[in-house]
Amino acid sequence: MNGKNLMRIGILTGGGDCPGLNAVIRAVAKPAMNEYGATVIGIEDGFEGLVEDRMHELSNREVSGIINLGGTILGTSNKGDPWHYPTEGPDGKTVIVDASARAIKNYKRWGLDAMIAIGGEGTMHISHKLAQYGLNIVGVPKTIDNDLDGTDVTFGYDSAVGVATEAIDRLHTTASSHHRIMVIEVMGRYAGWIALGAGLAGGADIILIPEIPFNWEALFRKVIERSTHGKRFSIVCVAEGCKCPDGSEVVQELDEKRTDAKRLGGIGEVIADEISRGTELETRVTVLGHLQRGGSPSASDRILATNFGALAVQLCAEGKFGQMVALRGDQYVGMPISDCIAKLKTVPHDHRWVQAAKAVGTSFGDE
Ligand code: F6P
């Protein structure tokens, strides 16, 4: 397919929202409409809209003035996997069904020549499957977690780290005034990128990430050592996906409607309790939660999102499907989606940020 044949492009945002989604929608829709004369169909609430046939043609007006707007004008959902689709059964209870045929039918019914799926790992897995059924898909990597492989960074991450860093800064002043141990739990699922980035930028004394198992003794030692050296407070930045030293995971809820049923959260409380028991110092815990996902995208996320969106349209125009746009070094490129979903991008133990944090005296609770 070349640009001339690009008549109708579908676009959806899947999974958890994050700052920068609207910047991508704008960067896709404007060139698609104005350069290629294409019609852009906005699919509502991620793959749910594709299964349930909820879509509408986007107007120029809808996609204007949204670069700075958080969230997504299209809506999103993390319960819309067509192969794991929650539906109400005859007895009123939720049953999980395979609704992929409906998704494929609706793509065809709307006469889509291409579909741009903006999302994280889950969205890319679904996109890869749909591509195997002949759908022309280009992926755009989104997630505050930054755990999607194939790209150096996902948009949303920088904004989330900015929020978490500001939170740590604010905790610092109250921690030092009251001589307390402040534990801040940040998101990130099974990857420690947010905790590492914000912990480094905010000068956390202890950073705990899922990739580096911690032990209680090392944690207590660091806190007590600071106290005895006159620093009567400590900031502990912990990723929600950290496991306790006994290997147990702290899960808030299991929601079978999601492909990954686990909703993480609560490790901060466990750590704060244990520190107060093990050191007899006063502790408080802050769970940052969805504040990390809300609000305007940072300047760097807007730039990333705009470049990703523009390249996604270009790949569609060139007929390069089954690819995800990515930033590699200083190049924006297309990568086979299959390569991007083979594994999660977690923090390497010897990552330079880990080394830099250790060099300034930050503990990872491992030694
Ligand atoms: O993947 C993004 C993310 O914010 C994770 O960091 C977090 O574990 C999860 O989504 C929270 O999901 P929900 O918005 O469904 O609570």
Tab-separated table of C-alpha atoms and ligand atoms in Angstrom:
chain	number	residue	atom	x	y	z
A	1	MET	CA	0.000	0.000	0.000
A	2	ASN	CA	1.257	3.531	-0.633
A	3	GLY	CA	-0.049	6.797	0.764
A	4	LYS	CA	-2.644	7.122	-2.010
A	5	ASN	CA	-4.379	3.933	-0.915
A	6	LEU	CA	-4.508	4.971	2.686
A	7	MET	CA	-8.159	5.884	2.876
A	8	ARG	CA	-9.367	4.850	6.291
A	9	ILE	CA	-7.221	4.533	9.398
A	10	GLY	CA	-8.589	3.298	12.719
A	11	ILE	CA	-6.961	4.460	15.916
A	12	LEU	CA	-7.367	3.201	19.468
A	13	THR	CA	-5.788	3.653	22.889
A	14	GLY	CA	-5.597	0.456	24.977
A	15	GLY	CA	-4.677	-0.449	28.557
A	16	GLY	CA	-4.078	2.060	31.352
A	17	ASP	CA	-4.104	5.687	30.264
A	18	CYS	CA	-1.083	7.954	30.568
A	19	PRO	CA	-0.027	11.471	29.637
A	20	GLY	CA	0.796	11.780	25.925
A	21	LEU	CA	-1.997	9.643	24.431
A	22	ASN	CA	-3.776	12.686	23.031
A	23	ALA	CA	-0.508	14.016	21.636
A	24	VAL	CA	-0.172	10.760	19.638
A	25	ILE	CA	-3.803	10.879	18.464
A	26	ARG	CA	-3.216	14.434	17.226
A	27	ALA	CA	0.074	13.503	15.543
A	28	VAL	CA	-1.618	10.615	13.738
A	29	ALA	CA	-4.840	12.346	12.765
A	30	LYS	CA	-3.460	15.658	11.497
A	31	PRO	CA	-1.065	14.270	8.850
A	32	ALA	CA	-3.449	11.410	8.010
A	33	MET	CA	-6.252	13.884	7.254
A	34	ASN	CA	-4.267	16.801	5.876
A	35	GLU	CA	-1.368	15.121	4.043
A	36	TYR	CA	-2.912	11.851	2.923
A	37	GLY	CA	-6.551	12.915	2.749
A	38	ALA	CA	-7.453	9.874	4.833
A	39	THR	CA	-10.461	9.408	7.081
A	40	VAL	CA	-9.515	8.682	10.687
A	41	ILE	CA	-11.849	6.487	12.696
A	42	GLY	CA	-11.552	6.798	16.457
A	43	ILE	CA	-12.223	3.479	18.171
A	44	GLU	CA	-13.655	4.043	21.637
A	45	ASP	CA	-12.358	2.471	24.860
A	46	GLY	CA	-9.561	0.436	23.296
A	47	PHE	CA	-10.318	-3.010	21.913
A	48	GLU	CA	-13.708	-2.893	23.638
A	49	GLY	CA	-14.840	-0.433	20.978
A	50	LEU	CA	-13.545	-2.723	18.239
A	51	VAL	CA	-15.450	-5.725	19.642
A	52	GLU	CA	-18.604	-3.746	20.399
A	53	ASP	CA	-18.532	-1.652	17.261
A	54	ARG	CA	-18.179	1.673	19.017
A	55	MET	CA	-16.273	4.001	16.701
A	56	HIS	CA	-16.719	7.346	15.019
A	57	GLU	CA	-15.003	9.467	12.420
A	58	LEU	CA	-12.677	11.977	14.049
A	59	SER	CA	-12.995	15.607	13.031
A	60	ASN	CA	-10.163	18.092	12.691
A	61	ARG	CA	-11.660	19.971	15.592
A	62	GLU	CA	-11.613	16.953	17.923
A	63	VAL	CA	-7.900	16.447	17.412
A	64	SER	CA	-6.902	20.096	17.737
A	65	GLY	CA	-5.653	21.704	20.922
A	66	ILE	CA	-5.128	18.389	22.705
A	67	ILE	CA	-1.325	18.048	22.806
A	68	ASN	CA	-1.234	19.188	26.428
A	69	LEU	CA	-4.262	17.229	27.559
A	70	GLY	CA	-3.750	14.181	29.797
A	71	GLY	CA	-5.804	10.981	29.417
A	72	THR	CA	-7.293	10.019	26.070
A	73	ILE	CA	-10.156	11.595	24.145
A	74	LEU	CA	-10.954	8.104	22.818
A	75	GLY	CA	-11.307	6.433	26.201
A	76	THR	CA	-9.465	3.245	27.078
A	77	SER	CA	-9.884	-0.049	28.892
A	78	ASN	CA	-7.692	-2.820	30.215
A	79	LYS	CA	-10.519	-5.337	30.063
A	80	GLY	CA	-11.010	-5.447	26.297
A	81	ASP	CA	-8.752	-8.285	25.136
A	82	PRO	CA	-10.833	-9.809	22.287
A	83	TRP	CA	-9.489	-13.284	23.193
A	84	HIS	CA	-10.312	-12.843	26.877
A	85	TYR	CA	-13.497	-10.851	26.694
A	86	PRO	CA	-15.710	-10.406	29.757
A	87	THR	CA	-19.393	-10.793	28.922
A	88	GLU	CA	-22.521	-11.262	31.000
A	89	GLY	CA	-23.541	-14.916	30.999
A	90	PRO	CA	-27.166	-16.214	31.061
A	91	ASP	CA	-27.165	-16.249	34.886
A	92	GLY	CA	-25.990	-12.626	35.050
A	93	LYS	CA	-22.473	-13.636	36.046
A	94	THR	CA	-19.432	-12.539	34.052
A	95	VAL	CA	-17.994	-15.128	31.713
A	96	ILE	CA	-14.841	-14.812	29.641
A	97	VAL	CA	-15.349	-15.497	25.942
A	98	ASP	CA	-13.393	-15.330	22.707
A	99	ALA	CA	-14.769	-12.264	20.912
A	100	SER	CA	-11.945	-11.961	18.395
A	101	ALA	CA	-14.221	-12.757	15.436
A	102	ARG	CA	-16.355	-9.722	16.324
A	103	ALA	CA	-13.271	-7.492	16.464
A	104	ILE	CA	-12.086	-8.705	13.058
A	105	LYS	CA	-15.570	-8.350	11.570
A	106	ASN	CA	-15.893	-4.756	12.768
A	107	TYR	CA	-12.466	-3.823	11.388
A	108	LYS	CA	-13.659	-5.053	8.002
A	109	ARG	CA	-17.144	-3.571	8.334
A	110	TRP	CA	-15.670	-0.125	8.840
A	111	GLY	CA	-13.484	-0.645	5.747
A	112	LEU	CA	-10.284	0.085	7.617
A	113	ASP	CA	-7.077	-0.007	5.557
A	114	ALA	CA	-4.967	0.226	8.681
A	115	MET	CA	-5.262	0.470	12.439
A	116	ILE	CA	-2.927	2.260	14.842
A	117	ALA	CA	-2.965	0.729	18.319
A	118	ILE	CA	-1.473	2.894	21.046
A	119	GLY	CA	-0.729	0.901	24.153
A	120	GLY	CA	1.596	-1.125	26.301
A	121	GLU	CA	2.592	-4.746	26.391
A	122	GLY	CA	-0.986	-6.080	26.516
A	123	THR	CA	-2.053	-3.945	23.563
A	124	MET	CA	0.969	-5.064	21.551
A	125	HIS	CA	0.217	-8.747	22.271
A	126	ILE	CA	-3.348	-8.284	21.015
A	127	SER	CA	-2.130	-6.281	18.009
A	128	HIS	CA	0.300	-9.041	17.113
A	129	LYS	CA	-2.496	-11.623	17.230
A	130	LEU	CA	-4.816	-9.451	15.129
A	131	ALA	CA	-2.022	-8.926	12.591
A	132	GLN	CA	-1.831	-12.706	12.205
A	133	TYR	CA	-5.491	-12.591	11.124
A	134	GLY	CA	-4.579	-10.156	8.365
A	135	LEU	CA	-5.322	-6.830	10.073
A	136	ASN	CA	-2.943	-4.037	9.055
A	137	ILE	CA	-1.656	-2.832	12.397
A	138	VAL	CA	0.996	-0.389	13.542
A	139	GLY	CA	1.705	-0.117	17.273
A	140	VAL	CA	2.733	2.930	19.304
A	141	PRO	CA	4.452	2.181	22.645
A	142	LYS	CA	2.778	3.759	25.649
A	143	THR	CA	3.173	3.080	29.347
A	144	ILE	CA	4.288	4.867	32.469
A	145	ASP	CA	5.981	1.563	33.378
A	146	ASN	CA	8.546	1.854	30.525
A	147	ASP	CA	8.644	-1.952	30.371
A	148	LEU	CA	8.021	-2.422	26.663
A	149	ASP	CA	10.986	-3.931	24.875
A	150	GLY	CA	12.224	-2.756	21.480
A	151	THR	CA	12.144	0.946	22.325
A	152	ASP	CA	14.539	2.865	24.558
A	153	VAL	CA	11.602	4.569	26.188
A	154	THR	CA	7.804	4.656	26.088
A	155	PHE	CA	5.867	7.902	26.269
A	156	GLY	CA	4.191	8.483	29.621
A	157	TYR	CA	7.228	7.388	31.560
A	158	ASP	CA	8.869	10.801	31.792
A	159	SER	CA	5.648	12.438	32.999
A	160	ALA	CA	5.114	9.761	35.653
A	161	VAL	CA	8.692	10.056	36.885
A	162	GLY	CA	8.203	13.831	37.089
A	163	VAL	CA	5.155	13.414	39.339
A	164	ALA	CA	6.875	10.801	41.520
A	165	THR	CA	9.987	12.968	41.833
A	166	GLU	CA	7.934	15.939	42.959
A	167	ALA	CA	6.227	13.714	45.518
A	168	ILE	CA	9.602	12.607	46.884
A	169	ASP	CA	10.732	16.249	47.087
A	170	ARG	CA	7.637	17.072	49.111
A	171	LEU	CA	8.127	14.064	51.387
A	172	HIS	CA	11.717	15.116	52.020
A	173	THR	CA	10.783	18.341	53.798
A	174	THR	CA	8.208	16.755	56.074
A	175	ALA	CA	10.408	13.694	56.681
A	176	SER	CA	13.326	15.818	57.835
A	177	SER	CA	11.133	18.051	60.008
A	178	HIS	CA	9.598	15.100	61.871
A	179	HIS	CA	12.642	12.798	61.741
A	180	ARG	CA	10.591	10.055	60.132
A	181	ILE	CA	11.108	7.265	57.670
A	182	MET	CA	8.922	7.960	54.662
A	183	VAL	CA	8.056	5.074	52.378
A	184	ILE	CA	6.660	6.007	48.986
A	185	GLU	CA	5.145	3.285	46.821
A	186	VAL	CA	5.146	3.961	43.096
A	187	MET	CA	3.691	2.027	40.169
A	188	GLY	CA	5.549	0.096	37.486
A	189	ARG	CA	4.075	-3.421	37.601
A	190	TYR	CA	6.889	-5.958	37.268
A	191	ALA	CA	9.542	-3.365	36.332
A	192	GLY	CA	11.343	-0.910	38.579
A	193	TRP	CA	11.850	1.923	36.094
A	194	ILE	CA	9.586	4.466	37.825
A	195	ALA	CA	11.026	3.748	41.281
A	196	LEU	CA	14.566	3.887	39.922
A	197	GLY	CA	14.053	7.073	37.888
A	198	ALA	CA	12.142	8.958	40.584
A	199	GLY	CA	14.336	7.589	43.381
A	200	LEU	CA	17.434	8.760	41.563
A	201	ALA	CA	15.988	12.162	40.651
A	202	GLY	CA	14.489	12.693	44.109
A	203	GLY	CA	17.574	11.522	45.996
A	204	ALA	CA	15.836	8.634	47.770
A	205	ASP	CA	18.033	6.955	50.378
A	206	ILE	CA	16.721	3.503	49.561
A	207	ILE	CA	15.270	2.336	46.247
A	208	LEU	CA	13.562	-1.037	46.101
A	209	ILE	CA	12.807	-2.540	42.695
A	210	PRO	CA	11.533	-5.990	41.674
A	211	GLU	CA	14.716	-6.730	39.743
A	212	ILE	CA	16.975	-6.454	42.830
A	213	PRO	CA	15.745	-8.623	45.711
A	214	PHE	CA	16.170	-6.885	49.076
A	215	ASN	CA	16.593	-8.247	52.597
A	216	TRP	CA	15.295	-6.752	55.833
A	217	GLU	CA	18.682	-6.615	57.573
A	218	ALA	CA	20.244	-4.486	54.807
A	219	LEU	CA	17.214	-2.206	54.833
A	220	PHE	CA	17.271	-1.697	58.617
A	221	ARG	CA	21.052	-1.238	58.565
A	222	LYS	CA	20.828	1.622	56.069
A	223	VAL	CA	18.068	3.411	57.984
A	224	ILE	CA	19.848	3.040	61.355
A	225	GLU	CA	23.208	4.028	59.873
A	226	ARG	CA	21.693	7.284	58.570
A	227	SER	CA	20.110	7.945	61.941
A	228	THR	CA	23.318	7.415	63.840
A	229	HIS	CA	25.117	9.774	61.449
A	230	GLY	CA	22.697	12.561	62.303
A	231	LYS	CA	20.357	12.090	59.370
A	232	ARG	CA	17.299	11.273	61.356
A	233	PHE	CA	15.050	10.648	58.384
A	234	SER	CA	15.102	8.413	55.323
A	235	ILE	CA	13.151	8.234	52.097
A	236	VAL	CA	12.403	4.747	50.802
A	237	CYS	CA	11.081	4.607	47.230
A	238	VAL	CA	9.542	1.219	46.533
A	239	ALA	CA	8.122	-0.185	43.311
A	240	GLU	CA	4.710	-1.835	43.685
A	241	GLY	CA	6.026	-5.014	42.035
A	242	CYS	CA	8.710	-5.694	44.681
A	243	LYS	CA	8.448	-9.030	46.397
A	244	CYS	CA	9.041	-9.466	50.126
A	245	PRO	CA	12.291	-11.231	51.041
A	246	ASP	CA	10.324	-14.476	51.581
A	247	GLY	CA	9.248	-14.276	47.928
A	248	SER	CA	5.662	-13.266	48.625
A	249	GLU	CA	3.944	-10.717	46.427
A	250	VAL	CA	1.544	-8.079	47.735
A	251	VAL	CA	-1.568	-8.068	45.555
A	252	GLN	CA	-4.491	-5.739	46.086
A	253	GLU	CA	-7.044	-7.539	43.960
A	254	LEU	CA	-7.481	-10.315	41.439
A	255	ASP	CA	-9.682	-9.224	38.572
A	256	GLU	CA	-10.334	-12.069	36.154
A	257	LYS	CA	-11.688	-9.647	33.556
A	258	ARG	CA	-8.123	-8.553	32.868
A	259	THR	CA	-5.668	-10.699	30.929
A	260	ASP	CA	-3.241	-10.223	33.825
A	261	ALA	CA	-5.656	-10.569	36.728
A	262	LYS	CA	-3.261	-9.190	39.349
A	263	ARG	CA	-3.680	-5.626	40.564
A	264	LEU	CA	-0.576	-4.865	42.553
A	265	GLY	CA	-0.316	-2.541	45.548
A	266	GLY	CA	0.354	-2.630	49.274
A	267	ILE	CA	4.045	-3.464	49.494
A	268	GLY	CA	4.732	0.082	50.832
A	269	GLU	CA	2.607	-0.575	53.904
A	270	VAL	CA	4.340	-3.909	54.548
A	271	ILE	CA	7.761	-2.275	54.290
A	272	ALA	CA	6.819	0.675	56.509
A	273	ASP	CA	5.456	-1.681	59.208
A	274	GLU	CA	8.538	-3.849	59.081
A	275	ILE	CA	10.931	-0.873	59.269
A	276	SER	CA	9.122	0.540	62.260
A	277	ARG	CA	9.223	-2.876	63.956
A	278	GLY	CA	12.869	-3.563	63.053
A	279	THR	CA	14.308	-0.082	63.810
A	280	GLU	CA	11.796	1.386	66.260
A	281	LEU	CA	11.785	4.539	64.170
A	282	GLU	CA	8.597	6.299	63.222
A	283	THR	CA	7.445	5.533	59.677
A	284	ARG	CA	4.755	6.807	57.329
A	285	VAL	CA	3.680	5.509	53.958
A	286	THR	CA	2.426	7.283	50.834
A	287	VAL	CA	0.953	5.329	47.942
A	288	LEU	CA	1.177	7.595	44.927
A	289	GLY	CA	-1.270	5.561	42.845
A	290	HIS	CA	-3.008	7.021	39.842
A	291	LEU	CA	-1.654	10.532	40.414
A	292	GLN	CA	1.286	9.187	38.403
A	293	ARG	CA	-0.938	8.626	35.397
A	294	GLY	CA	-2.937	11.839	35.473
A	295	GLY	CA	-2.323	15.358	34.258
A	296	SER	CA	-0.464	16.924	31.365
A	297	PRO	CA	2.373	15.209	29.552
A	298	SER	CA	5.891	16.557	30.117
A	299	ALA	CA	7.557	18.407	27.230
A	300	SER	CA	9.724	15.394	26.509
A	301	ASP	CA	6.671	13.069	26.373
A	302	ARG	CA	4.913	15.465	23.987
A	303	ILE	CA	7.932	15.404	21.676
A	304	LEU	CA	8.210	11.612	21.867
A	305	ALA	CA	4.468	11.134	21.330
A	306	THR	CA	4.399	13.489	18.355
A	307	ASN	CA	7.329	11.755	16.681
A	308	PHE	CA	5.796	8.324	17.361
A	309	GLY	CA	2.424	9.383	15.924
A	310	ALA	CA	3.910	10.896	12.785
A	311	LEU	CA	6.041	7.807	12.128
A	312	ALA	CA	3.070	5.494	12.710
A	313	VAL	CA	1.134	7.219	9.907
A	314	GLN	CA	4.168	7.077	7.663
A	315	LEU	CA	4.538	3.321	8.244
A	316	CYS	CA	0.853	2.855	7.402
A	317	ALA	CA	1.303	4.876	4.211
A	318	GLU	CA	4.296	2.731	3.270
A	319	GLY	CA	2.374	-0.457	3.988
A	320	LYS	CA	4.788	-1.468	6.752
A	321	PHE	CA	2.440	-3.276	9.080
A	322	GLY	CA	2.977	-5.567	12.064
A	323	GLN	CA	5.469	-3.007	13.348
A	324	MET	CA	5.726	-0.875	16.456
A	325	VAL	CA	7.313	2.566	16.272
A	326	ALA	CA	10.292	2.893	18.575
A	327	LEU	CA	13.037	5.230	19.685
A	328	ARG	CA	16.461	3.620	19.439
A	329	GLY	CA	19.331	5.972	20.244
A	330	ASP	CA	18.419	9.125	18.349
A	331	GLN	CA	16.512	7.289	15.610
A	332	TYR	CA	12.765	6.751	15.309
A	333	VAL	CA	12.269	3.378	13.654
A	334	GLY	CA	9.726	0.614	13.075
A	335	MET	CA	10.356	-2.650	14.930
A	336	PRO	CA	8.511	-5.953	14.361
A	337	ILE	CA	5.864	-6.152	17.114
A	338	SER	CA	6.870	-9.785	17.677
A	339	ASP	CA	10.350	-8.629	18.736
A	340	CYS	CA	8.903	-6.103	21.181
A	341	ILE	CA	6.699	-8.574	23.047
A	342	ALA	CA	9.128	-11.472	23.372
A	343	LYS	CA	10.106	-10.295	26.866
A	344	LEU	CA	9.482	-7.446	29.280
A	345	LYS	CA	12.101	-4.732	29.485
A	346	THR	CA	13.129	-4.803	33.126
A	347	VAL	CA	15.965	-2.948	34.840
A	348	PRO	CA	19.337	-4.696	34.363
A	349	HIS	CA	21.165	-5.134	37.702
A	350	ASP	CA	24.159	-3.259	36.383
A	351	HIS	CA	22.174	-0.494	34.668
A	352	ARG	CA	24.067	2.811	34.763
A	353	TRP	CA	21.281	4.433	36.804
A	354	VAL	CA	21.674	1.719	39.455
A	355	GLN	CA	25.413	2.328	39.486
A	356	ALA	CA	24.939	6.108	39.711
A	357	ALA	CA	22.485	5.721	42.593
A	358	LYS	CA	24.873	3.428	44.449
A	359	ALA	CA	27.711	5.885	43.830
A	360	VAL	CA	25.814	8.605	45.715
A	361	GLY	CA	25.120	6.263	48.614
A	362	THR	CA	21.650	4.994	47.759
A	363	SER	CA	20.924	1.497	49.008
A	364	PHE	CA	18.932	-1.094	47.050
A	365	GLY	CA	18.435	-3.090	50.224
A	366	ASP	CA	20.598	-5.896	48.903
A	367	GLU	CA	23.920	-5.308	50.670
B	1	F6P	O1	0.559	-0.318	33.480
B	1	F6P	C1	0.288	0.922	34.024
B	1	F6P	C2	-0.178	0.794	35.453
B	1	F6P	O2	-0.372	2.103	35.969
B	1	F6P	C3	0.740	-0.013	36.355
B	1	F6P	O3	1.866	0.696	36.764
B	1	F6P	C4	-0.204	-0.381	37.456
B	1	F6P	O4	0.194	-1.578	38.102
B	1	F6P	C5	-1.501	-0.601	36.748
B	1	F6P	O5	-1.410	0.115	35.525
B	1	F6P	C6	-2.700	-0.112	37.506
B	1	F6P	O6	-3.840	-0.475	36.821
B	1	F6P	P1	-5.289	0.094	37.122
B	1	F6P	O7	-5.367	1.471	36.530
B	1	F6P	O8	-6.188	-0.852	36.450
B	1	F6P	O9	-5.449	0.146	38.600
